[in-house]
PDB file of C-alpha atoms in Angstrom:
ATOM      1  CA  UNK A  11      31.502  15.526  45.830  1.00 38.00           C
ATOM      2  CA  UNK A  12      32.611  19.296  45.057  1.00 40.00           C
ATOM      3  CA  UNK A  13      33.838  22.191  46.059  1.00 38.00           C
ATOM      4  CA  UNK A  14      31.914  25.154  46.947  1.00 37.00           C
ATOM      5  CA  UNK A  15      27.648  25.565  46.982  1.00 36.00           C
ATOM      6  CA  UNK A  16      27.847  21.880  45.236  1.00 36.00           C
ATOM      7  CA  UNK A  17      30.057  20.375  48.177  1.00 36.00           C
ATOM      8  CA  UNK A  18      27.644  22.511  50.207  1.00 37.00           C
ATOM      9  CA  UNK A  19      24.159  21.111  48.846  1.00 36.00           C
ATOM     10  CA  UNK A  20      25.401  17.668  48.867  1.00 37.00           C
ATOM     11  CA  UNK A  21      26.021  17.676  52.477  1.00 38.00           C
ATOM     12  CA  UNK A  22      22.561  19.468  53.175  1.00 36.00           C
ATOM     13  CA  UNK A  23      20.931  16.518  50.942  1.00 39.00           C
ATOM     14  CA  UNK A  24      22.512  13.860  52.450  1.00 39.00           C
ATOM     15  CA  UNK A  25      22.433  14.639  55.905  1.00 40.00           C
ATOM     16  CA  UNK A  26      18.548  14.544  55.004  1.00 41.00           C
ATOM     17  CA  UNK A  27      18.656  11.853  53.441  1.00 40.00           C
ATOM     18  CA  UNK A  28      20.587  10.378  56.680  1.00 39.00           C
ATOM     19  CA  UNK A  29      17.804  11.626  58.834  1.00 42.00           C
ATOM     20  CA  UNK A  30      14.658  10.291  57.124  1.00 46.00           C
ATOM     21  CA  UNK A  31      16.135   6.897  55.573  1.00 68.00           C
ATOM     22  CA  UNK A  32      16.916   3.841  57.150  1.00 89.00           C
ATOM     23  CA  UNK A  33      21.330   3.251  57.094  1.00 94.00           C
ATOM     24  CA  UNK A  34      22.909   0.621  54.554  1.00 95.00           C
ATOM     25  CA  UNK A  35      26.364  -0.546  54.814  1.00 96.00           C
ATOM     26  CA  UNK A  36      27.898  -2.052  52.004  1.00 96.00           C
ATOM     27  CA  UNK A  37      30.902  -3.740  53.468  1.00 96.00           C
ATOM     28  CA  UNK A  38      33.799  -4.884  50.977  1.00 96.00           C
ATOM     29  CA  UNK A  39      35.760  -7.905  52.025  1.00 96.00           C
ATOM     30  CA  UNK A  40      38.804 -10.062  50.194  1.00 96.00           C
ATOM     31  CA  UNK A  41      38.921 -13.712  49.982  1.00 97.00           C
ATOM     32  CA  UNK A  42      41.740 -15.850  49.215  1.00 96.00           C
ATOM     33  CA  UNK A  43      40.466 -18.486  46.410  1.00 95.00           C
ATOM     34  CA  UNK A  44      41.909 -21.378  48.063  1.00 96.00           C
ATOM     35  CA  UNK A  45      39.446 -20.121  51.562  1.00 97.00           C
ATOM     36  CA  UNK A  46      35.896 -19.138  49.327  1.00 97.00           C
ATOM     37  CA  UNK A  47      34.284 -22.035  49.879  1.00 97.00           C
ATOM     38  CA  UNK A  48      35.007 -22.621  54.086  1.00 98.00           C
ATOM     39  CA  UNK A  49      34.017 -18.414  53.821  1.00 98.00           C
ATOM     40  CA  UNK A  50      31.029 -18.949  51.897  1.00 98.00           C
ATOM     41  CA  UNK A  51      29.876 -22.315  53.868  1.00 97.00           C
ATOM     42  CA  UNK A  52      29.941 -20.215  57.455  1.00 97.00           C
ATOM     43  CA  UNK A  53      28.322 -17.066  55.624  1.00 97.00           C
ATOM     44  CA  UNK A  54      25.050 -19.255  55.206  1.00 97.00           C
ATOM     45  CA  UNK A  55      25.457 -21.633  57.701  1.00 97.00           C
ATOM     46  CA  UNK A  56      25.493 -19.511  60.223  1.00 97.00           C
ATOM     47  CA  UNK A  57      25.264 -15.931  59.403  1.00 96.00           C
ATOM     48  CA  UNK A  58      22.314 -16.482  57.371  1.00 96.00           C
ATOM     49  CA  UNK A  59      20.511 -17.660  60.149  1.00 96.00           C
ATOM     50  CA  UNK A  60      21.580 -15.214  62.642  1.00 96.00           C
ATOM     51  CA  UNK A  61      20.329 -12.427  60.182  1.00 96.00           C
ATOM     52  CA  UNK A  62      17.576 -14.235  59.856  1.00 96.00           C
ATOM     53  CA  UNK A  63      17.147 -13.685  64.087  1.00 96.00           C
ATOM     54  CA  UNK A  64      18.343  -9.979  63.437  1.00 95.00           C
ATOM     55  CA  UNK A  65      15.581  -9.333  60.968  1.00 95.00           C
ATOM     56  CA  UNK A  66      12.739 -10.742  63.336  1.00 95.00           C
ATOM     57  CA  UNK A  67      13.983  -8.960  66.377  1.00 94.00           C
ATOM     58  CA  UNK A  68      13.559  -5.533  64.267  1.00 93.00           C
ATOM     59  CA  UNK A  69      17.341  -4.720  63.921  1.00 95.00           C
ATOM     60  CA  UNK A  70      17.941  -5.408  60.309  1.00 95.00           C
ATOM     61  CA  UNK A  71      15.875  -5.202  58.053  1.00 94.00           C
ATOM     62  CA  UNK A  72      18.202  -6.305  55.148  1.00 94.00           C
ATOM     63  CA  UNK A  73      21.262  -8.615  54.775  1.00 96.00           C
ATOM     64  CA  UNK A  74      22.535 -10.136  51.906  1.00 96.00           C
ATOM     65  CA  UNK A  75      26.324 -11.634  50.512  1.00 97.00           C
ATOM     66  CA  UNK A  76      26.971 -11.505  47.098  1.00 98.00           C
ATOM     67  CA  UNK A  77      30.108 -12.675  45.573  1.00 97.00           C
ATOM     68  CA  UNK A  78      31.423 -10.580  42.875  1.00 97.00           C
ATOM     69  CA  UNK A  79      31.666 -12.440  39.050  1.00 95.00           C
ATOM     70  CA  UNK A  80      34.697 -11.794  36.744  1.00 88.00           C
ATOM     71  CA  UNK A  81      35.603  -8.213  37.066  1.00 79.00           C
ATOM     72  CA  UNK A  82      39.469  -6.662  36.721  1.00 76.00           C
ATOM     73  CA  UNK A  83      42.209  -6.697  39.187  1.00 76.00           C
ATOM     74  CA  UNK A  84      41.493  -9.881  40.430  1.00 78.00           C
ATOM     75  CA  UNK A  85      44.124 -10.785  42.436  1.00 80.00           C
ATOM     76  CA  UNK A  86      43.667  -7.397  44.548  1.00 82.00           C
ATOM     77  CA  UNK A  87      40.288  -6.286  44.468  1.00 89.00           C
ATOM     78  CA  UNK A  88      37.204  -7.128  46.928  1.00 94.00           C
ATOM     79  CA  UNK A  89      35.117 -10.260  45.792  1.00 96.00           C
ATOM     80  CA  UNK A  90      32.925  -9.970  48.711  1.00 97.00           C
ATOM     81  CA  UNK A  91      29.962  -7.753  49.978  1.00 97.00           C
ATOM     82  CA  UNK A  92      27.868  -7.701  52.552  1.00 97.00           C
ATOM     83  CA  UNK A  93      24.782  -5.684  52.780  1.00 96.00           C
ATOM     84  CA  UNK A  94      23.645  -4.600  56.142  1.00 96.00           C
ATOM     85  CA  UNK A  95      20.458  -2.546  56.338  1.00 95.00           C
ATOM     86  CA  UNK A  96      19.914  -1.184  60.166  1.00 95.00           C
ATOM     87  CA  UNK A  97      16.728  -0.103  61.414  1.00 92.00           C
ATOM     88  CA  UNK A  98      18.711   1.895  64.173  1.00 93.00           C
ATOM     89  CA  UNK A  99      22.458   2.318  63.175  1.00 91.00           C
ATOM     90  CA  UNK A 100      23.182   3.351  66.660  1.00 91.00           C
ATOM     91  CA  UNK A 101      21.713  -0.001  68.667  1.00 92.00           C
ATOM     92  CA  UNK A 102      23.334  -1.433  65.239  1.00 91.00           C
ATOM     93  CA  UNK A 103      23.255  -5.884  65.372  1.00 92.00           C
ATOM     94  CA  UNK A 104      23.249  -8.133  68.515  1.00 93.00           C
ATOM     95  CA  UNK A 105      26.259  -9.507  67.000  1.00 92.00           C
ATOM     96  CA  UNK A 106      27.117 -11.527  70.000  1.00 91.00           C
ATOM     97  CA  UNK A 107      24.054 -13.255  69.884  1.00 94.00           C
ATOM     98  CA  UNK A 108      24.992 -16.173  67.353  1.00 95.00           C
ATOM     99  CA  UNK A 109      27.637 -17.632  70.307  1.00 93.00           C
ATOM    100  CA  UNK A 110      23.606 -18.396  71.758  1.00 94.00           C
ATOM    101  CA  UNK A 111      22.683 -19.636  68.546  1.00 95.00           C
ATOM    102  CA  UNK A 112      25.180 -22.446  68.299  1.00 96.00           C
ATOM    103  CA  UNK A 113      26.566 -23.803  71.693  1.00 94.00           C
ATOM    104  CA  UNK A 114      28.018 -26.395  70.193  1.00 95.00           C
ATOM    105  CA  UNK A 115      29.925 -24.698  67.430  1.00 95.00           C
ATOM    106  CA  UNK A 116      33.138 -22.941  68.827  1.00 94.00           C
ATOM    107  CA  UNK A 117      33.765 -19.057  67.564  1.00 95.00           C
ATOM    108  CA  UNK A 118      36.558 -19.195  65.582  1.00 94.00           C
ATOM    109  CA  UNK A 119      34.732 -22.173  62.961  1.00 95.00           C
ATOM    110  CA  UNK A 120      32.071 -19.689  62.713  1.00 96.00           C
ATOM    111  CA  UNK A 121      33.828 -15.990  62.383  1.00 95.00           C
ATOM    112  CA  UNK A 122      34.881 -14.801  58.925  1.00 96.00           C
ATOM    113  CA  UNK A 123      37.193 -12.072  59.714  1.00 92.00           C
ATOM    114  CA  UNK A 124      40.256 -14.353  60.168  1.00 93.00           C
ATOM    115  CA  UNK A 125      40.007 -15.660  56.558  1.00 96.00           C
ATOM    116  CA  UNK A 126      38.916 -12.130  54.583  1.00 96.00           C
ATOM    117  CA  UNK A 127      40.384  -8.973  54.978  1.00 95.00           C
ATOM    118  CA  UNK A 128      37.885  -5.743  55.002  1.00 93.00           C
ATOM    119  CA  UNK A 129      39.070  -3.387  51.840  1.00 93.00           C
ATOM    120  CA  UNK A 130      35.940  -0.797  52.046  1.00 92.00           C
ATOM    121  CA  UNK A 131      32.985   0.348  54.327  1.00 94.00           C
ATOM    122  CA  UNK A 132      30.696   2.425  52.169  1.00 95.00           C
ATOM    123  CA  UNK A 133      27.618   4.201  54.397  1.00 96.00           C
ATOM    124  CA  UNK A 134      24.540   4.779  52.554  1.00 95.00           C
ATOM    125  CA  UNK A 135      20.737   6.554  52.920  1.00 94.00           C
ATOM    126  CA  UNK A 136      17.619   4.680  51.685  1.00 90.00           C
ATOM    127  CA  UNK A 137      15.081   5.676  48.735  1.00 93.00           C
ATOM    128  CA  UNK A 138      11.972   5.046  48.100  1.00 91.00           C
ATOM    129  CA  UNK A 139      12.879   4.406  44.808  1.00 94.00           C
ATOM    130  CA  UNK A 140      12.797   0.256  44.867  1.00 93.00           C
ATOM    131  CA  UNK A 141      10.958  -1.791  42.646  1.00 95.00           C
ATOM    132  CA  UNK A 142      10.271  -5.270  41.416  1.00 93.00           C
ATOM    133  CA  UNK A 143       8.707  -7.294  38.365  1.00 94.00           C
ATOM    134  CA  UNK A 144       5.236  -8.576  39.350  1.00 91.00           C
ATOM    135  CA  UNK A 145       4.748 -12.283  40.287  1.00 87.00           C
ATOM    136  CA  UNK A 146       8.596 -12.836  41.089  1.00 87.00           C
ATOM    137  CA  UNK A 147      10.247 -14.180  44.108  1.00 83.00           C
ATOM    138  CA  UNK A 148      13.176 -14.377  45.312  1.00 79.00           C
ATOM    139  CA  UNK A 149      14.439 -17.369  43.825  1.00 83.00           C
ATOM    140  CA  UNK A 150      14.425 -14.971  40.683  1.00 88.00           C
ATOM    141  CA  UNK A 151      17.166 -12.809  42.187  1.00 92.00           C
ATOM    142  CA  UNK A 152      20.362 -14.484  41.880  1.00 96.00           C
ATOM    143  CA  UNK A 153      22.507 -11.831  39.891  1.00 97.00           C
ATOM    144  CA  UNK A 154      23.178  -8.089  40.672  1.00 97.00           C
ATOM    145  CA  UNK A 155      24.457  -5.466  39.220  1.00 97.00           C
ATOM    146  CA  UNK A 156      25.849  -2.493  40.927  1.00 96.00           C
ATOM    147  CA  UNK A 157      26.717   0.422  40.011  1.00 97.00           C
ATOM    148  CA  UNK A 158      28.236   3.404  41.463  1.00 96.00           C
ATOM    149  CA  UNK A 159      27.450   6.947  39.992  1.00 97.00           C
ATOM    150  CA  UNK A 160      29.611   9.947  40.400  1.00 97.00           C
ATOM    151  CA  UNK A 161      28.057  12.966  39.377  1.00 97.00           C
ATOM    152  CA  UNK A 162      28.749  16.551  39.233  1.00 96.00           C
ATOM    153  CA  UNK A 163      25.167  17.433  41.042  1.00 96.00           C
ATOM    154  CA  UNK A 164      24.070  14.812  43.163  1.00 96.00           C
ATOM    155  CA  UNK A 165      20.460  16.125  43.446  1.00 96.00           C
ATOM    156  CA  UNK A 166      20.207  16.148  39.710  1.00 97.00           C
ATOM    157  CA  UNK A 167      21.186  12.968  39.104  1.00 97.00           C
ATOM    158  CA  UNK A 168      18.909  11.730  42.124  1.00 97.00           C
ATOM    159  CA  UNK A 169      15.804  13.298  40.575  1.00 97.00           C
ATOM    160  CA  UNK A 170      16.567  11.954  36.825  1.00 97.00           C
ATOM    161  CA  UNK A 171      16.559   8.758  38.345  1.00 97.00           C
ATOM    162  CA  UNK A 172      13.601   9.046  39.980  1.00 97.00           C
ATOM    163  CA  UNK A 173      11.556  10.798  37.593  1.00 97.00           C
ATOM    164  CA  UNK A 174      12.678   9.617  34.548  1.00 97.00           C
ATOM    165  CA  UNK A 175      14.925   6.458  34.972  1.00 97.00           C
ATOM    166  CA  UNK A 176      12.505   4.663  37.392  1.00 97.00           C
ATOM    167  CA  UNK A 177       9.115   4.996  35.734  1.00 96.00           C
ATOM    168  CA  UNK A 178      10.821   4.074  32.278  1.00 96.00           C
ATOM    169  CA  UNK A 179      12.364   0.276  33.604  1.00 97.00           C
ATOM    170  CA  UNK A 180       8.863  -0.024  35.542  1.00 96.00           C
ATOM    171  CA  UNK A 181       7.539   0.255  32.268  1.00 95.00           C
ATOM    172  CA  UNK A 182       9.919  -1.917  30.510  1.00 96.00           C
ATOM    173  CA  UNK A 183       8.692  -4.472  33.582  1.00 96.00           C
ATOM    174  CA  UNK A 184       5.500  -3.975  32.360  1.00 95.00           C
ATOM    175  CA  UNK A 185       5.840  -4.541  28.807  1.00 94.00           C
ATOM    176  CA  UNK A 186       8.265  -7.330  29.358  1.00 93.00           C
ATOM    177  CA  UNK A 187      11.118  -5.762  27.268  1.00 95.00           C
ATOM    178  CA  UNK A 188      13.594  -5.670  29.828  1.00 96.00           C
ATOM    179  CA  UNK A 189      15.616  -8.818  31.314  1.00 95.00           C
ATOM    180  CA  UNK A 190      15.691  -7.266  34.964  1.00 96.00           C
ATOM    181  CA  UNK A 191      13.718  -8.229  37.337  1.00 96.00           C
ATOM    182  CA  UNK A 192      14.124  -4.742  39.964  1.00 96.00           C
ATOM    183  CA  UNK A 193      16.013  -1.762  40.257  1.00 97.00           C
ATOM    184  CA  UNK A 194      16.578   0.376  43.063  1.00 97.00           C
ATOM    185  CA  UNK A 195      19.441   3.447  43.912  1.00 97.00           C
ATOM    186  CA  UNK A 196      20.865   4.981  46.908  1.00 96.00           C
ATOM    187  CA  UNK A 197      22.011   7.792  48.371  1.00 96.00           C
ATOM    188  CA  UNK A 198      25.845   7.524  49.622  1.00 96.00           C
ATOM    189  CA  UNK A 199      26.744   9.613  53.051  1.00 95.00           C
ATOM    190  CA  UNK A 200      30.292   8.354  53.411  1.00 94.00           C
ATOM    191  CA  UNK A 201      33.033   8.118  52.517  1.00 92.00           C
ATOM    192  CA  UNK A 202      33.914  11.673  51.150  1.00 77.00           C
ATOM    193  CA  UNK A 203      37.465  11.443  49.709  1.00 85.00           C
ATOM    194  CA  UNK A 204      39.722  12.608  46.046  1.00 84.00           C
ATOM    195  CA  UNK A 205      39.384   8.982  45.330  1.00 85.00           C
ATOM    196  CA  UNK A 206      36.264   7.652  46.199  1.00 90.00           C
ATOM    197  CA  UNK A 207      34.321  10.103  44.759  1.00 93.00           C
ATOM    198  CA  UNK A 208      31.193   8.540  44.137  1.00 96.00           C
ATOM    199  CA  UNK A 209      27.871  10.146  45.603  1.00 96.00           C
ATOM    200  CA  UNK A 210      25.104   7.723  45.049  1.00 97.00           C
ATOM    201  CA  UNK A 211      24.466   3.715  43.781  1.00 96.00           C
ATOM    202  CA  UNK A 212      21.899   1.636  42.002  1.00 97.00           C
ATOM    203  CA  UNK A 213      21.335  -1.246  41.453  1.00 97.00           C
ATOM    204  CA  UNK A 214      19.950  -3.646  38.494  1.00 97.00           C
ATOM    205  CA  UNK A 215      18.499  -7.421  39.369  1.00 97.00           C
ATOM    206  CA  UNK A 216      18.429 -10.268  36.753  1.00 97.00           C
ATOM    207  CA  UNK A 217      17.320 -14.118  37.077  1.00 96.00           C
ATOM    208  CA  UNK A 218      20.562 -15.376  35.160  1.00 96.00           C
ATOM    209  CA  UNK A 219      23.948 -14.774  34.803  1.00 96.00           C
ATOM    210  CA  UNK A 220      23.142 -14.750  31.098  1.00 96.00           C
ATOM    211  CA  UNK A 221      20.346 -12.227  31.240  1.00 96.00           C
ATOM    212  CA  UNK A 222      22.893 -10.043  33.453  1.00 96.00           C
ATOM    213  CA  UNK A 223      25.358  -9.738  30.683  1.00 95.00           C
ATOM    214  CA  UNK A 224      22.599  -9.152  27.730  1.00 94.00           C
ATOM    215  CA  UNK A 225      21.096  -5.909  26.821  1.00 93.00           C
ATOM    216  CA  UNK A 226      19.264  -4.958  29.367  1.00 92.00           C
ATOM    217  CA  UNK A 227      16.501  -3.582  27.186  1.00 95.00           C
ATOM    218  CA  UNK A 228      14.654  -5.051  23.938  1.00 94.00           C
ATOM    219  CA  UNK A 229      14.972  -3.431  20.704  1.00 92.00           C
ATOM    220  CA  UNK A 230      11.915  -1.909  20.541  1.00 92.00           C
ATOM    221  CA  UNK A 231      12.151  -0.021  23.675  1.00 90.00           C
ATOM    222  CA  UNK A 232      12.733   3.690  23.100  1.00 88.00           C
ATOM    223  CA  UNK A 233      13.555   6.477  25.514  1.00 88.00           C
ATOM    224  CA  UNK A 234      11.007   9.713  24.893  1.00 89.00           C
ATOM    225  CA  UNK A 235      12.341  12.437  23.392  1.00 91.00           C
ATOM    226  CA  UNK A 236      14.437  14.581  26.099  1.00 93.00           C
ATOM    227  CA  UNK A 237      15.071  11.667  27.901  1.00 95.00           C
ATOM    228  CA  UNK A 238      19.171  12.378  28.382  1.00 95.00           C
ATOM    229  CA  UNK A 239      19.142  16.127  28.259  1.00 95.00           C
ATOM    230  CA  UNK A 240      21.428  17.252  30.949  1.00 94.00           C
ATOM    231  CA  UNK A 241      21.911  13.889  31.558  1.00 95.00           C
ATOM    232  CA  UNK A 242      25.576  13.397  29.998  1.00 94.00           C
ATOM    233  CA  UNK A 243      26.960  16.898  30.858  1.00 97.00           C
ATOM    234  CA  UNK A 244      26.435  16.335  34.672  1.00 97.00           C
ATOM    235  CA  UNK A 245      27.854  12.632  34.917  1.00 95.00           C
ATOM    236  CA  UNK A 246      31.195  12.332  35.175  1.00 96.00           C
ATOM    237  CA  UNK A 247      32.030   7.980  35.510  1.00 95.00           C
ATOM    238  CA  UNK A 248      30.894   4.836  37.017  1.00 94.00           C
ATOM    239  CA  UNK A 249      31.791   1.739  38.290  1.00 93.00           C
ATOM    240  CA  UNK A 250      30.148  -1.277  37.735  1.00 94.00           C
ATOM    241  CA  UNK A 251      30.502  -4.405  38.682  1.00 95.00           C
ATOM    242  CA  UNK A 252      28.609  -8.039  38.668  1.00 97.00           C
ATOM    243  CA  UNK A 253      27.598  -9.721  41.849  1.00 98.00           C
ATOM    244  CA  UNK A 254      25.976 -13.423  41.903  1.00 97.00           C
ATOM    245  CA  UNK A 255      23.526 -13.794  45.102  1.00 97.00           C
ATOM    246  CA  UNK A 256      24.700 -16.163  48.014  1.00 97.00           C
ATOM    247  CA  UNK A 257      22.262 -15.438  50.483  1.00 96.00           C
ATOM    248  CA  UNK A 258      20.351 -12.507  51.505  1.00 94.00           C
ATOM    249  CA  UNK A 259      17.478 -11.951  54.311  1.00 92.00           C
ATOM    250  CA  UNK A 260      14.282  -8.951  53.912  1.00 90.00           C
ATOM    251  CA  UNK A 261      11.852  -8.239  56.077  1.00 86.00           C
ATOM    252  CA  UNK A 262       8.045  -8.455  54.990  1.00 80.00           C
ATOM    253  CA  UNK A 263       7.011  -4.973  53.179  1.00 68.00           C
ATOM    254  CA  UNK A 264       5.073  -2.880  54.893  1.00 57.00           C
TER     255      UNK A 264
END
């Protein structure tokens, strides 16, 4: 985000983005090695199954965990992140509704918050920008990579993804000469601050750990000429980072 008729037309777009998109919250949590497994084992033992319930009912209509692979700063960074699509952010999740779920099964063996700690809460605005390799499932989505994009003209970057970016990987799907199987981006509302400055995401799927760290294209895939004009000059960094799939929950397309 900037200063001035930039700052300005970034919080024009987003706030339409905000109004015609469904709401995704990417929530950042830490986890103490020595308490990842008991985290992970009441993530899809129970959570799984209440987003399933969530997803039926019409409230979500996405929810995944992915834990994060390798990466720098270890120790101190989120491994962690949940993925909460809402279909009204304002009636939100019946969150007290897994107690109903599992009688049997007291609160505190179910809840995660006592053994994570939340580092980030990232709000973000849907596009219709999501695609996937024909004839895959989603037993063929085990690793993603996201990225976050922080650009001098949000708009600009938006469209170069969709208009350029987009149709080139569904043609790489096409062709075969691409190890991802999807891609998608996203608009981010919030947070606005000097050091989170990022103003949109995407994402890149893959089958395998090892097709996740390979190059993502083949050889003989070229970009057209004019591809990256304006491209470089209007980006100014990313961050990227790898995330292996735990669980996750969709509802049908429409």
């Amino acid at each position: 985000m900037r200063k001035g008729i930039t700052f300005l037309a970034v919080c024009i777009l987003s706030f339409q983005f905000a109004m015609a998109q469904l709401i995704t919250t990417h929530q950042y949590r830490k986890v103490a090695p020595e308490n990842m497994q008991e985290y992970l084992k009441r993530e899809t033992t129970y959570w799984a199954k209440w987003a399933e319930k969530e997803v039926t009912k019409g409230n979500l209509t996405f929810w995944a965990i992915l834990e994060r692979v390798g990466g720098v700063n270890q120790d101190t960074s989120p491994n962690i992140l949940i993925i909460n699509t809402y279909k009204d952010l304002d009636k939100g999740a019946d969150w007290a509704s897994i107690d109903a779920m599992f009688p049997d099964v007291k609160m505190e063996d179910m809840d995660t918050w006592n053994i994570s700690t939340n580092i980030h809460h990232v709000f973000l605005s849907d596009l219709p920008n999501h695609i996937r390799a024909e004839n895959t499932t989603n037993d063929d989505y085990k690793y993603v990579r996201i990225i976050y994009h922080d650009t001098k003209n949000t708009a600009q970057h938006l469209t170069f993804e969709a208009e350029k970016w987009k149709p080139m990987v569904e043609q790489a799907l096409k062709e075969g000469k691409t190890t991802m199987k999807g891609w998608g981006n996203q608009a981010i509302i919030s947070p606005v601050t000097s050091t989170f400055t990022y103003s949109s995401y995407s994402y890149d799927i893959f089958s395998s750990m090892q097709d996740a760290l390979s190059p993502a294209f083949s050889d003989d895939m070229t970009a057209p000429d004019g591809f990256w004009d304006g491209f470089q000059e209007n980006y100014n960094k990313r961050n990227s980072n790898l995330y292996r799939v735990v669980a996750g929950v969709s509802a049908p397309s429409e």
